[in-house]
XYZ file of C-alpha atoms in Angstrom:
99
model
C 0.169 0.273 0.032
C 1.442 3.696 -0.933
C 2.305 5.972 1.693
C -0.208 8.314 2.577
C -0.142 11.928 1.316
C -1.936 13.106 4.528
C -3.312 11.684 7.934
C -6.496 13.328 9.607
C -8.632 12.820 12.386
C -12.813 13.724 12.361
C -14.935 13.481 15.289
C -18.795 14.089 15.275
C -20.810 13.198 18.420
C -19.500 9.796 19.738
C -17.651 8.539 16.267
C -13.971 8.984 15.495
C -12.497 8.845 11.821
C -9.027 8.261 11.156
C -8.416 9.026 7.501
C -5.421 8.622 5.181
C -5.388 10.301 1.596
C -3.247 9.045 -0.960
C -3.270 10.265 -4.819
C -5.356 7.820 -6.739
C -8.682 7.371 -8.527
C -11.482 8.305 -5.801
C -11.593 4.538 -4.514
C -12.994 5.235 -0.530
C -12.528 2.090 1.766
C -13.996 2.198 5.319
C -12.704 -0.221 7.585
C -11.481 -2.472 4.888
C -14.890 -2.518 3.363
C -16.188 -0.668 -0.108
C -17.715 2.801 0.886
C -20.899 1.407 -0.665
C -21.351 -1.482 1.367
C -20.405 0.610 4.632
C -22.643 3.087 3.934
C -25.596 1.715 2.105
C -27.656 4.960 2.353
C -27.214 7.354 -0.610
C -27.629 10.508 1.758
C -24.959 9.307 4.192
C -22.345 8.707 1.256
C -23.222 12.236 -0.196
C -22.711 13.800 3.415
C -19.655 12.065 3.727
C -18.055 12.800 0.609
C -19.089 16.464 0.208
C -15.564 18.017 0.813
C -14.299 16.144 -1.884
C -17.153 17.341 -4.113
C -16.623 21.050 -3.147
C -12.831 20.912 -3.694
C -13.446 19.351 -7.355
C -11.074 16.547 -5.907
C -13.414 13.504 -6.271
C -11.279 11.677 -8.676
C -7.834 12.720 -7.213
C -7.787 10.860 -4.152
C -8.238 7.547 -2.332
C -9.358 7.862 0.844
C -8.761 5.029 3.581
C -10.332 5.378 6.761
C -11.221 3.724 9.994
C -14.122 4.695 11.754
C -15.044 3.919 15.470
C -18.241 4.321 17.883
C -21.515 6.513 17.230
C -24.132 5.503 14.587
C -24.308 6.126 10.744
C -25.067 9.650 10.851
C -22.025 10.508 13.149
C -19.851 8.298 11.147
C -20.521 10.074 8.162
C -20.049 13.431 9.865
C -16.768 12.252 11.160
C -15.751 11.128 7.878
C -16.572 14.359 6.216
C -14.718 16.144 8.652
C -11.570 14.243 8.338
C -11.602 14.466 4.606
C -12.016 18.310 5.020
C -8.909 18.666 7.431
C -6.734 16.383 5.135
C -7.789 18.449 2.033
C -6.804 21.664 3.978
C -3.646 20.070 5.362
C -2.848 19.737 1.369
C -4.096 23.045 0.169
C -4.897 25.795 2.871
C -6.504 27.921 0.224
C -9.332 25.286 0.122
C -10.135 26.303 3.884
C -12.665 29.465 3.083
C -14.848 27.051 0.951
C -14.862 23.981 3.137
C -15.628 25.952 6.070
């Protein structure tokens, strides 16, 4: 597995998401499971990937995440915050649009 470009943490309610961003084709893996399998709800998938869409980077990075605690909504929110923090670390100029 290639070395991550950046690692970040997102928290929401009782959920904690540790994410690693790598350059890639937009593949998202959560707890070693495909994104669509982990979040079967389309609204949770859309909520979690919003920072990638806002930054126009959906096809630029692969996301590997480990999520613990909370429910589906909290986990999606924690993943969203972790992805946003990782993108800001790579490009600080994205901060106003992601905020």
